[in-house]
Tab-separated table of C-alpha atoms in Angstrom:
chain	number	residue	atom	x	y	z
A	1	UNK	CA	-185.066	6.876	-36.429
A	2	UNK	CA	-183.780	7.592	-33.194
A	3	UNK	CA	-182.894	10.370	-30.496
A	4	UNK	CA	-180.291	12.597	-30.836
A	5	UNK	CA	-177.345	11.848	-28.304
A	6	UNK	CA	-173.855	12.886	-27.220
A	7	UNK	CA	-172.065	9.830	-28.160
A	8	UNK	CA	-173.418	8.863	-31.370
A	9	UNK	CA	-174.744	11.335	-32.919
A	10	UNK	CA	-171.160	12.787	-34.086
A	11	UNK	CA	-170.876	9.717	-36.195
A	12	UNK	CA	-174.220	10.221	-37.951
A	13	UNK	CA	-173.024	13.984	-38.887
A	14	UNK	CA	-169.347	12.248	-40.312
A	15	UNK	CA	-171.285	9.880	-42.506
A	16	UNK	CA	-173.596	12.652	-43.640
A	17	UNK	CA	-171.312	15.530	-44.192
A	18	UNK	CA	-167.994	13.614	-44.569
A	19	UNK	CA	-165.467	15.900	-43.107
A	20	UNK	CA	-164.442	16.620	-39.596
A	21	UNK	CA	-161.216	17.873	-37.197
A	22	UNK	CA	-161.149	16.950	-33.797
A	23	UNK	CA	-159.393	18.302	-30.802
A	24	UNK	CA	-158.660	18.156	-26.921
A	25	UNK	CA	-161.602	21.650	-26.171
A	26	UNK	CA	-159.872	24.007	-24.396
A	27	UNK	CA	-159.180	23.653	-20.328
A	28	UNK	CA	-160.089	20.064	-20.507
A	29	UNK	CA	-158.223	16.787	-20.887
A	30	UNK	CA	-160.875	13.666	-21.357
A	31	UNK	CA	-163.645	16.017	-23.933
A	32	UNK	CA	-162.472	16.717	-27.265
A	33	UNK	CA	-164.196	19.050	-29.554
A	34	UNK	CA	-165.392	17.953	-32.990
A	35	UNK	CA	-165.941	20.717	-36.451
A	36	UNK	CA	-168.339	18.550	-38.870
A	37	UNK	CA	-167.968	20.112	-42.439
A	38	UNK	CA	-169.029	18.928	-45.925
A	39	UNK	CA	-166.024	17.177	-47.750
A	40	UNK	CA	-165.522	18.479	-51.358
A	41	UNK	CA	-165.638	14.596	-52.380
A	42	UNK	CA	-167.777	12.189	-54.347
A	43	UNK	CA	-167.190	9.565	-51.097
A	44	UNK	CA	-168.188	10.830	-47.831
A	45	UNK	CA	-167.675	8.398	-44.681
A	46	UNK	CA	-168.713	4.747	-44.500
A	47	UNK	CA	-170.625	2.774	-41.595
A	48	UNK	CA	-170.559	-0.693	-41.029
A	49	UNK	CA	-174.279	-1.976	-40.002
A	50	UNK	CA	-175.200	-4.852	-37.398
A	51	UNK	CA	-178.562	-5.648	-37.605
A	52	UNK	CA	-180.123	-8.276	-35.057
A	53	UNK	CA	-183.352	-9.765	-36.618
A	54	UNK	CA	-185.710	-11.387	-33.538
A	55	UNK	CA	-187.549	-12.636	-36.207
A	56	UNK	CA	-184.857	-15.172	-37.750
A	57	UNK	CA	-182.834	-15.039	-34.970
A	58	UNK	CA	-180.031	-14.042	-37.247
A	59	UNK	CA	-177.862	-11.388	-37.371
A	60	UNK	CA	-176.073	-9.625	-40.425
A	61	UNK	CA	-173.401	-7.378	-41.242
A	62	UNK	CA	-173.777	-5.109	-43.841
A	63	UNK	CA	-170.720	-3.107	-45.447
A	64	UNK	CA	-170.231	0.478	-47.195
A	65	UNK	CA	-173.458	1.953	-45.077
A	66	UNK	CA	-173.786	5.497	-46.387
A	67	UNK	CA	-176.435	8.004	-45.553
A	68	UNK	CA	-178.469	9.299	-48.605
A	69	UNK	CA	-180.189	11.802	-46.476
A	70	UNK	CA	-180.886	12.534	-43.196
A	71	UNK	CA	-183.513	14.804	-41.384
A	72	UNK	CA	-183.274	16.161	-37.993
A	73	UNK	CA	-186.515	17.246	-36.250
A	74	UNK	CA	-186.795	19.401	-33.288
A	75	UNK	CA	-189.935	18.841	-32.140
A	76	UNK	CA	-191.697	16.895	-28.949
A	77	UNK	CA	-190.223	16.213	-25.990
A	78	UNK	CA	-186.783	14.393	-26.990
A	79	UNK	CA	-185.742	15.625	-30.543
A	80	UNK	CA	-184.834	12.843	-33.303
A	81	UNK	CA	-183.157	12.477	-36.315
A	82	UNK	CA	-184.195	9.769	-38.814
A	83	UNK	CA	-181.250	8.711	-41.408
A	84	UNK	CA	-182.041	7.061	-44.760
A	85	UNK	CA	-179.021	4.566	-45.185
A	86	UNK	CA	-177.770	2.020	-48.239
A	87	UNK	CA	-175.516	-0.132	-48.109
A	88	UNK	CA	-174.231	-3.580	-49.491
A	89	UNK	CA	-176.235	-6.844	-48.659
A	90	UNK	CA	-175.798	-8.177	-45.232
A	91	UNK	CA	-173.425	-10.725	-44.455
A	92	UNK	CA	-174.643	-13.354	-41.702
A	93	UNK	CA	-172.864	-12.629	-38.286
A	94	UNK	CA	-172.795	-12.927	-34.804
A	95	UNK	CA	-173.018	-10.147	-32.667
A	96	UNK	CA	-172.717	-9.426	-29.018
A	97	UNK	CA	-174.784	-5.640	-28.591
A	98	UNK	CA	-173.088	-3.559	-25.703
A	99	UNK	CA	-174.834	-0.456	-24.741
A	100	UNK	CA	-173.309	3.388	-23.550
A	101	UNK	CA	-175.513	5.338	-21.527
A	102	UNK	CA	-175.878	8.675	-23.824
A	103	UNK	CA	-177.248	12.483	-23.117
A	104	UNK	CA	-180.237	13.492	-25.342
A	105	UNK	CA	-181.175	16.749	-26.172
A	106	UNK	CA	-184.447	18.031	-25.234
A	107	UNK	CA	-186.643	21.115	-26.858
A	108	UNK	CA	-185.443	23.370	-24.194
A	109	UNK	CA	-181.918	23.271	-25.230
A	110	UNK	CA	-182.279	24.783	-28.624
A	111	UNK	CA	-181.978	28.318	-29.498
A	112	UNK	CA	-182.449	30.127	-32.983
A	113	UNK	CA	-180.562	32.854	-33.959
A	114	UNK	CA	-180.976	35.104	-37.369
A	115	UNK	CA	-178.510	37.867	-38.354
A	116	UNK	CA	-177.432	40.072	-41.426
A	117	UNK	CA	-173.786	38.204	-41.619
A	118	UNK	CA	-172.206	35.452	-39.566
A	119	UNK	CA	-170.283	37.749	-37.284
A	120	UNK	CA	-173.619	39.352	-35.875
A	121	UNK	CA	-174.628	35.630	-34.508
A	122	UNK	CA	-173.276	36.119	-31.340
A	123	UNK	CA	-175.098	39.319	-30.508
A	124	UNK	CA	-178.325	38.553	-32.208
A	125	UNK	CA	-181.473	37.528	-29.478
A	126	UNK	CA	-182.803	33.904	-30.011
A	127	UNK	CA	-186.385	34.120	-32.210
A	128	UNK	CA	-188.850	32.041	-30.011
A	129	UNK	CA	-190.297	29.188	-32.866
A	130	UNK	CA	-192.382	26.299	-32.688
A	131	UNK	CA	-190.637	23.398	-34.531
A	132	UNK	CA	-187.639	22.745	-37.032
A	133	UNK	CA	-186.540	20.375	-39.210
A	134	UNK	CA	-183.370	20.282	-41.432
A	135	UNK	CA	-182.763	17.603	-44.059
A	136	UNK	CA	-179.511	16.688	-45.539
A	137	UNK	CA	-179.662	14.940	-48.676
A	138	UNK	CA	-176.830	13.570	-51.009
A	139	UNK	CA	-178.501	12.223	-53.667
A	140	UNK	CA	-176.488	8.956	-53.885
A	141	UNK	CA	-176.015	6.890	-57.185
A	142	UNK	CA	-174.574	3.661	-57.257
A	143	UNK	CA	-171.561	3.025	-58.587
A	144	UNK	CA	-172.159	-0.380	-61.307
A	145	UNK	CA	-169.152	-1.908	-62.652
A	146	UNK	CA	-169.268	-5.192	-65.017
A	147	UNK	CA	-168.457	-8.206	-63.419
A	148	UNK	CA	-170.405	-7.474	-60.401
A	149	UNK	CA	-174.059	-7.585	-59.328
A	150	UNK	CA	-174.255	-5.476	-56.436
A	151	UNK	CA	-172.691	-1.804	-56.590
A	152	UNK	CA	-168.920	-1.151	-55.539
A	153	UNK	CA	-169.853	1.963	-54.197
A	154	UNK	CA	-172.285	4.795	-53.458
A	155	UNK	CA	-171.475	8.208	-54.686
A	156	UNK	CA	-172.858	11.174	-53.433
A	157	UNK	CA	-173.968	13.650	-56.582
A	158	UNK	CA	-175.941	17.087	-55.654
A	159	UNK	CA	-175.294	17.734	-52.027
A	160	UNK	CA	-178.272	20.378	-50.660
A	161	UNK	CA	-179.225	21.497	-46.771
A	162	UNK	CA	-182.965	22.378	-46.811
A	163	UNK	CA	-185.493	23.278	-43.907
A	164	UNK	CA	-188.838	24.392	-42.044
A	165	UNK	CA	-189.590	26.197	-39.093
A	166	UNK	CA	-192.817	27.056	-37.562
A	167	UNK	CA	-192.864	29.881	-35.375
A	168	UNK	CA	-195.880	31.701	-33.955
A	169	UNK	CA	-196.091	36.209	-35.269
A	170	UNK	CA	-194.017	38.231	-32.770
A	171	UNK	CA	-193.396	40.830	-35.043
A	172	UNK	CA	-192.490	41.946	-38.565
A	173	UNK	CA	-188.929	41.700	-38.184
A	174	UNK	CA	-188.420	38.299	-36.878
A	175	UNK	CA	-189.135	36.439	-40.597
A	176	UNK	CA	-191.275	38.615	-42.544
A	177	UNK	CA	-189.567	41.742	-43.906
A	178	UNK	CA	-186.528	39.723	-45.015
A	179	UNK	CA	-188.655	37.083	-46.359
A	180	UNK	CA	-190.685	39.791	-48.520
A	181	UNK	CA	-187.577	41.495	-49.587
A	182	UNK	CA	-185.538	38.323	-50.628
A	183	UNK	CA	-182.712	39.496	-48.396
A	184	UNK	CA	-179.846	36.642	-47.241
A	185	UNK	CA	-179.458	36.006	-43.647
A	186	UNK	CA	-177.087	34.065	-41.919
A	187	UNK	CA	-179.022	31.513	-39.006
A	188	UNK	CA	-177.081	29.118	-36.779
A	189	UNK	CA	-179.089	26.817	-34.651
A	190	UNK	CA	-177.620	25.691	-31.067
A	191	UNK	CA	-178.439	22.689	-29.045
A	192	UNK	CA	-176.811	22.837	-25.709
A	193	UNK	CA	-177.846	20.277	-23.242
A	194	UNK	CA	-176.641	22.667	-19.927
A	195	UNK	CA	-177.909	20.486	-17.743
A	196	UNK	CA	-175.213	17.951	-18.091
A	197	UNK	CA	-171.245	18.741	-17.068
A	198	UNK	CA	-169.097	16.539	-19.305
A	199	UNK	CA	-165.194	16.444	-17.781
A	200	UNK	CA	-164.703	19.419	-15.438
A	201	UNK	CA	-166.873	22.299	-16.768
A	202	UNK	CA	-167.664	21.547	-20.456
């Protein structure tokens, strides 16, 4: 469980959703741009773990991290995510833990939009709500092979995006009169931290 930041946070969503294409944005030179979509494959994006146990006062390496699911919560102050991760038992290391100041994203800086397609998005008003939280979850099954007692793999099986929002009655059009009539909407959720400049104007 942690806070959602700038630098990070981008690797989370490539473990979780497993495809991405990156770019130099547009007027800038040093901030690149990053599209996160779900790869059409059984075996999404691997992390490597460190772990630092103060208890032993050992560290370990584990291999083949993947996420089975992860939940982001916009809630609070700061808003978190918390990732549920497997991977392959740790391998006894040494590690020397360098830090990068990051951005976090506070409740302020996210906006809710609801509209009858995708194109209307951009000219829909933001629906004031209370909380969110999205979970991502991959159902992972581990791949067994003879020969072996640990699992040469994690495979993700029935990929779903589910959710809750809380939002307090402004009026019947907001939630309730699509909800009632089982009509599909298109939502996108923005976080934009404006009150940081990355490069010369992103």
């Amino acid at each position: 469980k942690a806070p959602i930041g700038d630098r990070h946070f981008g690797l989370i969503l490539l473990a979780a959703l497993g495809g991405i294409s990156s770019g130099t944005k547009s007027g800038e030179t040093v901030v690149y741009e990053h599209t996160f979509s779900v790869a059409q494959s059984s075996q999404h994006q691997a992390l490597s773990l460190f772990l630092d146990d103060p208890l032993g006062g050992q560290d370990y390496k584990h291999a083949l991290g993947v996420i089975d699911s992860l939940e982001v919560s916009f809630e609070g102050k700061f808003l978190e995510y918390t990732a549920n991760i497997r991977a392959k038992k740790g391998a006894t290391a040494t590690l020397t833990p360098s830090t990068t100041a990051e951005n976090r994203f506070l409740a302020k800086h996210i906006t809710l939009k609801v509209a009858s397609t995708l194109a209307g998005l951009g000219a829909a008003s933001a629906i004031q709500i209370k909380s969110l939280k999205l979970t991502i979850a991959k159902n992972l099954e581990d791949d067994n092979v003879l020969g072996n007692i640990a699992p040469v793999d994690f495979l993700n099986k029935q990929f779903s995006i589910e959710g809750s929002l809380e939002a307090t009655w402004q009026n019947e059009s907001d939630f309730k009169t699509a909800a009632l009539a089982g009509t599909t909407k298109a939502m996108r959720i923005d976080l934009k931290n404006t009150d940081v400049i990355i490069g010369s104007a992103a």
